[in-house]
Structures are given as C-alpha cells and as structure tokens.
Amino acid sequence: MSETGKKRLALKIILPILILAVGFFAFKSLIGMKKAPKRQQPPQLGALVDVIELQSKAHQVKVHATGTVVAEQEISIVPEVNGKVVWISPQLVGGGLFKQGETMLKIDASDYQLAVERAQADIARAEVALRTEQEKARVAMQEWNRIELPNKGVPGPLVTREIQLQQEQANLTAAKANLKQAELNLQRTIIKAPFDGRIRQEQVDLGQYLRAGSSIGTFSGTARAEIHVPLPLEELRWLSIPTSKNKIAGSLAIIRLSTNRQAQWQGKIVRSLGEIDTGSRMATIVIGIDDPYQLEKSADGPVLQNGQFVEIDIFGQHLEQIISIPREALRTGQQVWIVDTDNRLQQRPVKVLRREQQQLLLESGVDAGEKLILTTLSGAADGLLLRPVMREQAQ
C-alpha cells in the first residue's frame, strides 16, 4: 500500500474517534453548567384532634349516690294483757297487709268481761252506799234543827256526816275508775293495726298463751318509706336539707333500682341524721318517698323492699353561667388543652368547682367560646400544631 493510502486509512479511523471525544466533553460541559432543581418542603399539617367549643350556661347540680330503703314507721306488736290467742287474721303472716284499725288477733276475753261486770257491780254498790249516807246526813240535820238549845251554834261533822260522805264518794270514784280499767283491758284483748302497714315478721300461733309486754311480731308502715343515703361532707353544700329551724323544702330526688333502671320513684330530702360516721367520715341524709309499695296506685311492676339497695340522683342548687367539661378532658396537673387562634396547643391550668359523674364544673381557667381538646396526645407541648375537628356536643 502506498504512503498516501496509509494516511487516508489512518484518517478514517482517527477522525470518528476525535468527533466522539469532542462531543462527549461538550456534553459534560453543558451538564455541569445546568442548575439542580430546588427541593419542595412538604406542608405542615398538624396533629388531628377532636375539639368542642366551651359554653357558659345555667346548670343544676346533680348528686349521684346509693342508699338503703327503711320503713318510716316500724313497731313491735306487743300485747298489753295476758291471755290465750283465740283468733288470728289470715293476714298475720310475713308480708301480710293491714289497713289502720283492722283486727290482727284476739285474746280470750272471758276473764276481762267478768272484770267489767264486777266493776259495774262495785259501782252500783258504791252508789247505793253513797245515797244511804246522804240520807243519813239529811235525817241527822233534821234532828239537829228540831232541837232547841240556846247557843247551839252550827252542826259539826258528826251531825253532817261529812267524813262518811267523802268516804263513800271516794269509793264511788274508785269503782268508776276500776270499770274504766276493766273496759280498757277488755278492749286490749283485740289487737288492731295502728296504721296502714305490712307484717315484717310474726311469731304467734292459735292457742298460744301471750304475756303482756312480749313481742309477737314486727309491723312496718306502708304509706311512706325512707332511704338512708351516706354522702361525703362536701356534697352537703349543694343540697337543701330541712331542719327543725329552717323549715325549707328538701331537694328533690329520683330513686331507681340497680337491677331495673326503668322503675323509678320520686322523693325528697326530709332531714339529716345529724352525725358523721367516724370510719368513712360521711354524713347520712334521709329521703322520704310516698306510697313506696305502690299500694295506692295499684300499679304493676317492681316495688321497693325494706333493706333494698337503690341508686339515687338528688337535684341540688341551680348555678348560673358555669362552664362544664367532660371528665376525660382534665389532664395531669389539673390542666386542660386549648386550641389557640393559630391552631396550636396551649396547656391551661383550671380550678375545678365540682366533680360530677360524667363532667366537671370549672370555676376558672377557661372562657366560653374557646376550643377544648378531647383527644389524648403523646408528647403534647405548648405550641404543637393541630388540625382541630369540631365534635357535636350532647345537649
């Protein structure tokens, strides 16, 4: 191959390589001159929280408590005379009902009827003796008046028989008193219900000999019942409790069975027992209930039983313009969480006026219109960005 041919061949090989090299370096230079795009920061969304708007409104204090049903009236059935039982009412059993004046049982009255007759005879004898003595006194005065003696003066007690008359009058008075006692004892052979009530327990049988003063049963009134309710001392300030001095109307109450909350009774506070339990440091108030056994209404359904455990809601003072919050909204350290105008968390100390079953009544620390956070956040701190979602409040 000639020299010229060799040069041409070398040029064909080298020229493409040079072109590629120049293009590569030019491309790198252009890439190096181009600026990198700016990175976009993601928007800050904040923590999602449920909130409610605080409202200031009137509120009636409601005290929730439990108590025990007791009879307002309860007596022992005690005979006042001795004797054998000759008749017993079919209702004289546990749970039996009596109206006031109905006969419970009868004691053999034979001896007491005889005592009445003897007392009547004693009165008749005393009346005869008194009339006889009065006649003797009249005759003695006639004799005295017929005797004409100078300076005879006034008749003495031997003439007027004053002492004898007083004695016979006293005998007649005693005989009449004995008759009253005999008649009273005769009446006492029939034991009657002193008020409307039911037999709580009885221990008497037909033919049994009873002695005066021995208890034969327990009788409880049915017209009214009471509930003894122990309460912490701080709860008493919210309630109206009548005393012998103030005569105010007691706070109203709703009573329910723990086993059947649909059944309920209305009552009101009638008094306080006036003492504090040394163990629990609690005071006991008494709530009165009319017709607790629903005997007047003749209604079907459950009735209260003596000794029964019940739940009570007592309606106390009316408070004006008070802010209440759910119990779970109170945080550690007596604080609540508020959403400020920039949607950031603000920890706020509050003063609790009263704790109720489902809510807290606040005395200070927040204002109406502010947004209260209900959601629990881990690591919550002042200034934390939030996304509040308004929750509908129960009325």
XYZ file of C-alpha atoms in Angstrom:
395
model
C 0.000 0.000 0.000
C 1.309 3.431 -0.927
C 2.081 6.084 1.641
C -0.935 8.112 0.583
C -3.244 5.160 1.118
C -1.938 4.590 4.596
C -2.624 8.200 5.559
C -6.144 8.020 4.301
C -6.818 4.841 6.258
C -5.439 6.341 9.455
C -7.569 9.447 8.964
C -10.720 7.354 8.563
C -10.009 5.630 11.860
C -8.907 8.621 13.963
C -11.456 11.180 12.753
C -14.567 9.458 14.164
C -12.792 8.937 17.459
C -11.948 12.629 17.679
C -15.519 13.627 16.862
C -16.888 11.335 19.596
C -14.379 12.645 22.141
C -15.184 16.281 21.375
C -18.935 15.570 21.624
C -18.536 13.760 24.944
C -16.586 16.619 26.535
C -19.033 19.190 25.171
C -22.000 17.233 26.659
C -20.298 17.065 30.074
C -19.659 20.804 29.973
C -23.339 21.503 29.271
C -24.477 19.152 32.064
C -22.136 20.845 34.525
C -23.476 24.278 33.647
C -27.200 23.238 34.363
C -28.513 24.140 37.903
C -30.107 21.400 40.086
C -33.906 21.904 40.779
C -34.939 23.198 44.238
C -36.438 20.614 46.696
C -40.075 21.305 47.727
C -40.780 21.199 51.506
C -43.984 19.199 52.366
C -46.671 21.361 54.040
C -47.067 21.078 57.849
C -50.495 19.539 58.548
C -50.535 19.306 62.367
C -51.967 16.614 64.682
C -55.620 15.721 64.114
C -57.671 16.332 67.310
C -61.348 16.363 68.321
C -62.478 19.573 69.999
C -65.633 21.099 71.467
C -66.497 24.745 71.918
C -66.795 25.685 75.586
C -70.167 27.108 76.595
C -71.227 29.029 79.688
C -74.779 28.153 80.726
C -77.091 27.504 83.666
C -76.610 24.163 85.395
C -78.415 22.280 88.154
C -76.160 20.294 90.447
C -76.963 16.574 90.455
C -75.577 14.393 93.237
C -75.427 10.675 92.458
C -75.492 8.353 95.451
C -76.683 4.998 96.761
C -78.752 4.184 99.808
C -80.832 1.640 101.716
C -84.628 1.533 101.990
C -86.076 1.514 105.526
C -89.631 1.856 106.817
C -90.564 5.290 108.148
C -92.730 3.646 110.844
C -91.896 0.294 112.388
C -93.163 -1.099 115.681
C -93.170 -4.342 117.613
C -96.577 -5.993 118.017
C -96.873 -6.295 121.794
C -99.999 -7.484 123.690
C -100.967 -5.325 126.678
C -102.881 -8.080 128.523
C -102.271 -11.739 129.293
C -104.336 -14.464 127.685
C -104.753 -17.241 125.163
C -104.970 -16.448 121.440
C -108.444 -17.445 120.187
C -108.372 -15.898 116.679
C -105.664 -14.854 114.200
C -106.199 -12.904 110.979
C -105.148 -14.759 107.817
C -103.064 -11.647 107.010
C -100.970 -12.038 110.171
C -98.086 -13.594 108.239
C -94.869 -12.182 106.845
C -95.780 -9.677 104.115
C -99.461 -9.539 105.112
C -101.137 -6.142 104.652
C -103.426 -4.340 107.111
C -105.379 -1.108 106.956
C -105.457 1.084 110.039
C -107.965 -0.306 112.559
C -108.192 -3.812 111.089
C -108.053 -6.657 113.634
C -104.861 -8.698 113.749
C -105.688 -11.156 116.527
C -107.969 -11.732 119.513
C -107.126 -12.863 123.032
C -109.639 -14.806 125.148
C -111.800 -12.054 126.689
C -113.768 -14.153 129.215
C -111.866 -13.043 132.314
C -111.842 -9.427 131.167
C -115.593 -9.430 130.501
C -116.140 -10.731 134.042
C -113.879 -7.994 135.379
C -116.079 -5.410 133.655
C -119.209 -6.894 135.189
C -117.619 -6.934 138.652
C -116.592 -3.309 138.237
C -120.141 -2.406 137.215
C -121.474 -4.162 140.332
C -118.964 -2.308 142.507
C -120.228 0.981 141.091
C -123.814 0.034 141.864
C -122.879 -0.836 145.472
C -120.909 2.387 145.848
C -123.822 4.436 144.519
C -126.209 2.760 146.992
C -123.788 3.332 149.865
C -123.425 6.993 148.893
C -127.187 7.516 148.690
C -127.615 5.790 152.055
C -125.031 8.028 153.643
C -126.623 11.093 152.080
C -129.986 10.051 153.585
C -128.393 9.582 156.993
C -126.907 13.048 156.761
C -130.299 14.512 155.819
C -132.036 12.846 158.782
C -129.294 13.963 161.152
C -129.714 17.566 160.027
C -133.480 17.362 160.562
C -132.926 16.128 164.097
C -130.415 18.880 164.722
C -132.811 21.517 163.504
C -135.663 20.254 165.765
C -133.597 20.515 168.899
C -133.945 23.912 170.505
C -130.927 24.686 172.563
C -129.570 28.104 173.452
C -126.367 28.909 171.621
C -126.252 25.544 169.855
C -124.132 27.033 167.023
C -123.525 25.254 163.721
C -123.734 21.484 163.271
C -120.405 19.661 163.423
C -119.083 16.930 161.106
C -120.636 14.235 163.271
C -124.051 15.723 162.562
C -123.495 16.449 158.861
C -121.683 13.091 158.382
C -119.191 14.925 156.159
C -116.414 12.370 156.635
C -118.710 9.439 155.826
C -119.988 11.200 152.697
C -116.436 11.877 151.496
C -115.529 8.238 152.050
C -118.497 6.939 150.065
C -117.859 9.461 147.268
C -114.243 8.272 147.081
C -115.428 4.653 146.934
C -117.726 5.511 144.016
C -114.912 7.344 142.179
C -112.587 4.346 142.643
C -115.284 1.953 141.420
C -115.767 4.027 138.264
C -112.002 4.073 137.673
C -111.904 0.292 138.078
C -114.663 -0.019 135.472
C -112.703 2.118 133.009
C -109.611 -0.029 133.577
C -111.627 -3.225 133.133
C -113.200 -1.917 129.930
C -109.773 -0.840 128.654
C -108.337 -4.305 129.358
C -111.314 -5.834 127.558
C -110.602 -3.658 124.516
C -106.950 -4.717 124.635
C -107.910 -8.340 124.036
C -108.353 -7.282 120.394
C -105.074 -6.174 118.775
C -105.626 -3.836 115.803
C -103.334 -2.270 113.219
C -102.322 1.225 114.443
C -101.681 2.430 110.859
C -101.596 1.118 107.292
C -98.772 -1.376 107.046
C -97.455 -4.851 106.461
C -96.233 -7.636 108.718
C -92.476 -7.833 108.560
C -92.232 -10.861 110.827
C -94.504 -12.728 113.247
C -94.166 -15.384 115.936
C -97.620 -16.296 117.255
C -99.935 -19.299 116.905
C -103.565 -20.043 117.658
C -103.976 -21.209 121.258
C -100.657 -19.691 122.349
C -100.686 -18.001 125.759
C -99.412 -14.456 125.492
C -97.963 -12.339 128.251
C -98.277 -8.576 128.339
C -95.135 -6.870 127.034
C -93.832 -9.823 124.989
C -93.235 -9.118 121.270
C -95.092 -11.319 118.808
C -94.003 -9.645 115.556
C -92.875 -6.532 113.683
C -95.221 -4.190 111.784
C -93.970 -1.649 109.201
C -95.885 1.296 107.743
C -96.607 1.262 104.008
C -97.757 4.848 103.453
C -94.206 6.181 103.406
C -90.657 4.850 103.289
C -87.258 6.391 103.859
C -83.881 5.943 102.236
C -80.740 6.481 104.295
C -78.085 7.939 101.997
C -74.436 8.361 103.091
C -72.746 11.341 101.409
C -69.306 12.968 101.542
C -69.395 16.154 103.613
C -68.505 18.348 100.628
C -71.701 17.283 98.835
C -73.968 18.719 101.541
C -73.276 22.319 100.441
C -75.146 21.723 97.184
C -78.349 20.352 98.754
C -81.385 21.762 100.595
C -81.736 19.864 103.877
C -84.678 20.758 106.153
C -84.058 21.150 109.888
C -86.251 21.994 112.858
C -85.165 25.628 112.429
C -85.082 26.413 108.703
C -88.227 24.517 107.541
C -87.035 24.728 103.906
C -88.212 22.375 101.168
C -85.787 19.493 100.722
C -84.023 18.784 97.425
C -85.926 16.510 95.047
C -84.601 13.037 94.251
C -85.178 10.239 91.739
C -84.779 6.694 93.085
C -84.019 3.720 90.823
C -83.353 0.034 91.271
C -79.847 -1.042 90.320
C -81.382 -4.165 88.732
C -84.118 -2.304 86.823
C -83.364 1.316 86.000
C -86.707 1.760 84.225
C -88.526 1.536 87.559
C -88.242 4.786 89.489
C -89.776 6.714 92.384
C -89.787 10.379 93.336
C -88.799 11.575 96.780
C -87.221 14.491 98.596
C -84.778 15.117 101.412
C -86.633 15.296 104.741
C -83.753 15.562 107.224
C -80.191 14.672 108.129
C -79.324 12.157 110.832
C -77.045 14.838 112.265
C -73.958 12.707 112.787
C -70.804 11.729 110.909
C -69.577 8.159 110.573
C -66.192 8.023 112.278
C -64.893 5.398 109.857
C -65.982 6.743 106.476
C -66.246 10.429 107.521
C -69.572 10.626 105.712
C -72.881 12.179 106.768
C -76.249 10.479 106.265
C -79.291 12.243 104.854
C -82.826 10.820 104.777
C -85.039 10.853 101.670
C -88.789 10.346 102.091
C -90.941 8.528 99.496
C -94.753 8.475 99.423
C -96.504 5.197 98.510
C -93.219 3.294 98.007
C -95.026 -0.029 97.608
C -97.481 1.422 95.028
C -100.470 0.254 97.058
C -102.434 3.437 96.339
C -101.799 3.301 92.577
C -102.458 -0.442 92.265
C -99.760 -0.451 89.583
C -97.947 -3.487 88.249
C -94.188 -3.694 88.319
C -91.451 -3.794 90.949
C -91.893 -2.271 94.396
C -89.382 -1.125 96.978
C -88.455 -3.572 99.724
C -87.167 -2.763 103.185
C -83.410 -3.218 103.232
C -83.132 -2.871 99.442
C -80.098 -1.157 97.906
C -81.061 1.627 95.462
C -79.447 4.331 93.322
C -80.406 7.981 93.808
C -79.994 11.180 91.793
C -80.508 14.242 94.011
C -81.140 17.582 92.295
C -79.460 20.428 94.170
C -78.589 24.069 93.597
C -79.035 25.947 90.314
C -75.760 27.527 89.121
C -75.705 30.437 86.666
C -73.186 30.779 83.799
C -70.995 27.793 84.583
C -68.604 26.030 82.175
C -68.590 22.234 82.237
C -66.179 19.820 80.534
C -66.058 16.018 80.117
C -64.127 14.316 82.907
C -61.617 12.847 80.443
C -60.642 16.338 79.239
C -58.837 17.109 82.509
C -55.123 16.352 82.149
C -52.376 15.654 84.647
C -51.664 18.610 86.887
C -55.217 19.994 86.830
C -54.777 21.237 83.262
C -56.805 21.256 80.066
C -55.626 21.581 76.464
C -56.931 24.512 74.438
C -56.559 25.232 70.682
C -55.409 28.851 70.292
C -56.176 31.172 67.375
C -53.130 29.853 65.446
C -54.326 26.237 65.788
C -51.601 25.466 68.276
C -51.876 23.626 71.575
C -51.989 25.628 74.785
C -51.872 23.965 78.207
C -54.125 25.790 80.645
C -54.395 25.264 84.447
C -58.011 25.255 85.700
C -59.810 25.294 89.054
C -62.484 22.614 89.426
C -65.586 23.738 91.319
C -67.294 20.348 91.413
C -66.816 16.828 90.061
C -69.954 15.105 88.776
C -70.475 11.604 87.451
C -69.725 12.447 83.798
C -68.496 16.035 83.830
C -66.523 18.633 85.745
C -67.761 22.112 86.612
C -64.995 24.707 86.286
C -64.622 27.758 88.489
C -61.838 29.449 86.487
C -59.095 28.938 83.889
C -61.021 28.942 80.594
C -63.539 31.149 78.801
C -66.680 30.459 76.829
C -66.019 30.177 73.096
C -62.584 28.568 73.434
C -61.916 25.186 71.828
C -61.233 22.329 74.255
C -59.166 19.360 73.051
C -60.685 15.939 73.791
C -58.093 13.767 72.016
C -55.191 12.383 74.045
C -51.778 13.173 72.503
C -48.440 11.642 73.432
C -45.708 14.186 73.998
C -48.108 17.125 73.981
C -46.413 20.502 74.460
C -47.308 24.155 74.143
C -47.155 25.336 70.531
C -47.827 21.951 68.937
C -49.556 22.488 65.572
C -53.031 20.965 65.416
C -55.815 20.174 62.972
C -58.965 20.593 65.096
C -62.182 18.762 64.172
C -65.319 20.057 65.918
C -67.279 17.356 67.711
C -71.031 17.717 68.159
C -71.978 18.175 71.801
C -74.852 16.427 73.554
C -77.473 18.862 74.796
